[in-house]
């Protein structure tokens, strides 16, 4: 659990780091079902990890809920001397899938906060319609309750003097 601030609103997010290894995939897929936002992460020093992204995307499409928000991440950006995947390759792939893209480094903290904030923003935006619907519903209920309360009340100040015994 982590709390981050987006547009002045404090949002509590639950983060799951799923295992990348094939043998854990049955468990991993179960996590997709309740996800609202997903980072698809490759390692910029591993062409192989970049090639795997397409498989991750197809798994997410199959098992995650419709409308789940996704961001592509090229991690280990601090390992410039070992780079096998160009930044443009990451950008290109993200564009193909209609995702935002960040190169990050868990070592230097590069773009860590930015990418989490962005994913949270995307999730909030995607749910804004739902929230607005709930808000309208709640305010209608409130208005109805106020009306009912009004109707149940004796009429105006003239009435209140009638009930006064002093
Ligand atoms: N240089 C560098 N090393 C990193 C970075 N992020 C993770 N590592 C290292 O990469 C190795 C693997 O990190 P993990 O966090 O276990 O990677 P993972 O993708 O969760 O691994 P699995 O889910 O087990 O496949 C560790 O030795 C980390 O210290 C980074 O940004 N830069």
Short mmCIF file of C-alpha atoms and ligand atoms in Angstrom, two decimals:
data_model
loop_
_atom_site.label_atom_id
_atom_site.label_comp_id
_atom_site.label_asym_id
_atom_site.label_seq_id
_atom_site.Cartn_x
_atom_site.Cartn_y
_atom_site.Cartn_z
CA UNK A 1 0.00 0.00 0.00
CA UNK A 2 1.19 3.46 -0.83
CA UNK A 3 -0.43 6.87 -0.72
CA UNK A 4 0.28 9.30 -3.51
CA UNK A 5 -1.17 12.69 -4.30
CA UNK A 6 -2.78 13.31 -7.68
CA UNK A 7 -4.30 16.74 -8.44
CA UNK A 8 -4.38 17.50 -4.72
CA UNK A 9 -6.26 14.29 -3.95
CA UNK A 10 -4.65 11.63 -1.74
CA UNK A 11 -4.99 8.24 -3.37
CA UNK A 12 -4.15 4.96 -1.68
CA UNK A 13 -2.80 2.46 -4.14
CA UNK A 14 -2.16 -1.23 -3.71
CA UNK A 15 0.85 -2.48 -5.64
CA UNK A 16 1.53 -6.06 -6.61
CA UNK A 17 4.85 -7.05 -8.11
CA UNK A 18 4.09 -10.22 -10.06
CA UNK A 19 6.72 -12.83 -10.80
CA UNK A 20 8.09 -12.79 -14.34
CA UNK A 21 9.03 -16.44 -14.43
CA UNK A 22 6.99 -18.85 -16.52
CA UNK A 23 6.43 -21.30 -13.64
CA UNK A 24 4.51 -18.71 -11.62
CA UNK A 25 2.18 -17.74 -14.43
CA UNK A 26 -0.91 -19.48 -13.07
CA UNK A 27 -0.68 -17.30 -9.96
CA UNK A 28 0.27 -14.18 -11.90
CA UNK A 29 -2.83 -14.39 -14.07
CA UNK A 30 -5.03 -14.34 -10.97
CA UNK A 31 -3.64 -10.92 -10.09
CA UNK A 32 -4.69 -9.50 -13.45
CA UNK A 33 -8.38 -9.97 -12.69
CA UNK A 34 -8.51 -7.26 -10.04
CA UNK A 35 -5.99 -4.89 -11.58
CA UNK A 36 -6.96 -1.37 -12.56
CA UNK A 37 -3.53 -0.30 -13.79
CA UNK A 38 -0.60 -2.33 -15.06
CA UNK A 39 3.05 -1.54 -15.73
CA UNK A 40 4.57 -3.69 -18.42
CA UNK A 41 8.26 -3.63 -17.61
CA UNK A 42 11.26 -4.62 -19.67
CA UNK A 43 14.94 -4.17 -18.96
CA UNK A 44 16.71 -1.78 -21.37
CA UNK A 45 19.84 -3.95 -21.10
CA UNK A 46 17.93 -7.03 -22.30
CA UNK A 47 16.56 -7.29 -25.82
CA UNK A 48 14.92 -10.55 -24.74
CA UNK A 49 12.88 -8.85 -22.02
CA UNK A 50 11.72 -6.29 -24.62
CA UNK A 51 10.64 -9.09 -26.97
CA UNK A 52 8.62 -10.60 -24.12
CA UNK A 53 6.45 -7.51 -23.79
CA UNK A 54 4.18 -8.64 -26.64
CA UNK A 55 3.43 -11.82 -24.71
CA UNK A 56 2.69 -9.85 -21.54
CA UNK A 57 0.35 -7.59 -23.48
CA UNK A 58 -1.58 -10.55 -24.87
CA UNK A 59 -1.86 -12.07 -21.37
CA UNK A 60 -3.13 -8.77 -19.99
CA UNK A 61 -5.65 -8.49 -22.82
CA UNK A 62 -6.84 -11.98 -22.05
CA UNK A 63 -7.00 -11.90 -18.25
CA UNK A 64 -7.23 -8.29 -17.07
CA UNK A 65 -10.55 -6.44 -16.92
CA UNK A 66 -11.56 -4.39 -19.92
CA UNK A 67 -10.48 -0.78 -19.53
CA UNK A 68 -7.41 -1.61 -17.43
CA UNK A 69 -4.82 1.14 -17.82
CA UNK A 70 -1.35 0.17 -19.05
CA UNK A 71 2.02 1.91 -19.16
CA UNK A 72 5.17 0.58 -20.79
CA UNK A 73 8.36 0.86 -18.73
CA UNK A 74 11.98 0.43 -19.85
CA UNK A 75 13.74 -0.09 -16.52
CA UNK A 76 17.45 0.00 -15.61
CA UNK A 77 17.94 3.27 -17.48
CA UNK A 78 21.04 3.78 -15.34
CA UNK A 79 22.71 0.89 -17.20
CA UNK A 80 23.46 2.99 -20.30
CA UNK A 81 26.67 1.10 -21.12
CA UNK A 82 24.73 -2.18 -21.27
CA UNK A 83 21.81 -0.83 -23.26
CA UNK A 84 20.36 -3.22 -25.86
CA UNK A 85 17.01 -1.54 -26.38
CA UNK A 86 16.91 2.00 -27.75
CA UNK A 87 14.60 4.55 -26.22
CA UNK A 88 12.90 4.93 -29.64
CA UNK A 89 12.13 1.20 -29.66
CA UNK A 90 10.32 1.62 -26.36
CA UNK A 91 8.49 4.68 -27.63
CA UNK A 92 7.54 2.88 -30.84
CA UNK A 93 6.15 -0.17 -29.03
CA UNK A 94 4.22 2.00 -26.60
CA UNK A 95 2.74 3.93 -29.52
CA UNK A 96 1.66 0.70 -31.22
CA UNK A 97 -0.22 -0.35 -28.11
CA UNK A 98 -1.50 3.13 -27.30
CA UNK A 99 0.37 3.28 -24.01
CA UNK A 100 2.40 5.97 -22.26
CA UNK A 101 6.09 5.18 -21.98
CA UNK A 102 8.79 5.90 -19.42
CA UNK A 103 12.38 4.85 -19.03
CA UNK A 104 12.98 4.39 -15.31
CA UNK A 105 15.66 3.41 -12.87
CA UNK A 106 14.95 1.84 -9.52
CA UNK A 107 18.57 2.63 -8.66
CA UNK A 108 18.59 6.37 -9.36
CA UNK A 109 14.81 6.85 -8.87
CA UNK A 110 14.47 8.16 -12.41
CA UNK A 111 10.78 8.56 -13.35
CA UNK A 112 9.56 6.28 -10.55
CA UNK A 113 7.26 8.84 -8.95
CA UNK A 114 6.24 10.22 -12.36
CA UNK A 115 5.21 6.85 -13.75
CA UNK A 116 3.22 5.87 -10.63
CA UNK A 117 1.49 9.24 -10.60
CA UNK A 118 0.65 8.95 -14.30
CA UNK A 119 -0.79 5.44 -13.96
CA UNK A 120 -2.89 6.55 -10.99
CA UNK A 121 -4.10 9.55 -12.99
CA UNK A 122 -5.10 7.28 -15.87
CA UNK A 123 -6.98 4.93 -13.55
CA UNK A 124 -8.78 7.86 -11.90
CA UNK A 125 -9.68 9.31 -15.28
CA UNK A 126 -11.03 5.98 -16.45
CA UNK A 127 -13.23 5.76 -13.37
CA UNK A 128 -14.26 9.41 -13.34
CA UNK A 129 -17.43 8.69 -15.31
CA UNK A 130 -18.39 6.00 -12.80
CA UNK A 131 -17.61 8.36 -9.90
CA UNK A 132 -19.58 11.21 -11.46
CA UNK A 133 -22.52 8.83 -11.85
CA UNK A 134 -22.28 7.84 -8.19
CA UNK A 135 -22.01 11.48 -7.13
CA UNK A 136 -25.14 12.44 -9.09
CA UNK A 137 -26.93 9.48 -7.56
CA UNK A 138 -25.81 10.44 -4.04
CA UNK A 139 -26.81 14.08 -4.44
CA UNK A 140 -30.23 13.04 -5.80
CA UNK A 141 -30.72 10.80 -2.76
CA UNK A 142 -29.73 13.66 -0.48
CA UNK A 143 -32.11 16.07 -2.19
CA UNK A 144 -34.91 13.51 -1.89
CA UNK A 145 -34.19 12.95 1.80
CA UNK A 146 -34.21 16.72 2.43
CA UNK A 147 -37.53 17.04 0.60
CA UNK A 148 -39.08 14.22 2.60
CA UNK A 149 -37.83 15.81 5.81
CA UNK A 150 -39.30 19.18 4.77
CA UNK A 151 -42.65 17.58 3.97
CA UNK A 152 -42.76 15.92 7.36
CA UNK A 153 -42.19 19.22 9.20
CA UNK A 154 -45.03 21.39 10.62
CA UNK A 155 -45.54 24.47 8.45
CA UNK A 156 -43.45 27.62 9.07
CA UNK A 157 -42.97 29.83 12.14
CA UNK A 158 -46.74 30.46 12.50
CA UNK A 159 -47.07 26.78 13.26
CA UNK A 160 -44.34 26.80 15.84
CA UNK A 161 -46.09 29.50 17.85
CA UNK A 162 -49.26 27.37 17.82
CA UNK A 163 -47.46 24.57 19.55
CA UNK A 164 -45.98 26.85 22.15
CA UNK A 165 -47.64 26.51 25.58
CA UNK A 166 -45.99 29.43 27.31
N1 LIG B 1 20.96 -1.28 -12.41
C1 LIG B 1 19.70 -1.54 -12.07
N2 LIG B 1 19.39 -2.72 -11.52
C2 LIG B 1 18.08 -2.94 -11.20
C3 LIG B 1 17.07 -1.97 -11.41
N3 LIG B 1 15.90 -2.49 -11.01
C4 LIG B 1 16.15 -3.73 -10.56
N4 LIG B 1 17.47 -4.00 -10.67
C5 LIG B 1 18.15 -5.24 -10.33
O1 LIG B 1 17.69 -6.27 -11.20
C6 LIG B 1 17.60 -7.52 -10.50
C7 LIG B 1 16.21 -8.11 -10.65
O2 LIG B 1 15.32 -7.29 -9.97
P1 LIG B 1 13.90 -7.79 -9.54
O3 LIG B 1 13.20 -6.67 -8.87
O4 LIG B 1 14.03 -9.08 -8.80
O5 LIG B 1 13.25 -8.06 -10.96
P2 LIG B 1 11.86 -8.75 -11.27
O6 LIG B 1 11.50 -8.37 -12.65
O7 LIG B 1 10.88 -8.45 -10.18
O8 LIG B 1 12.21 -10.28 -11.25
P3 LIG B 1 11.21 -11.51 -11.38
O9 LIG B 1 9.83 -11.01 -11.15
O10 LIG B 1 11.67 -12.44 -10.31
O11 LIG B 1 11.36 -12.04 -12.76
C8 LIG B 1 18.01 -7.23 -9.07
O12 LIG B 1 19.35 -7.58 -8.91
C9 LIG B 1 17.83 -5.73 -8.92
O13 LIG B 1 18.72 -5.16 -8.01
C10 LIG B 1 17.45 -0.71 -11.98
O14 LIG B 1 16.66 0.20 -12.21
N5 LIG B 1 18.78 -0.57 -12.29
#
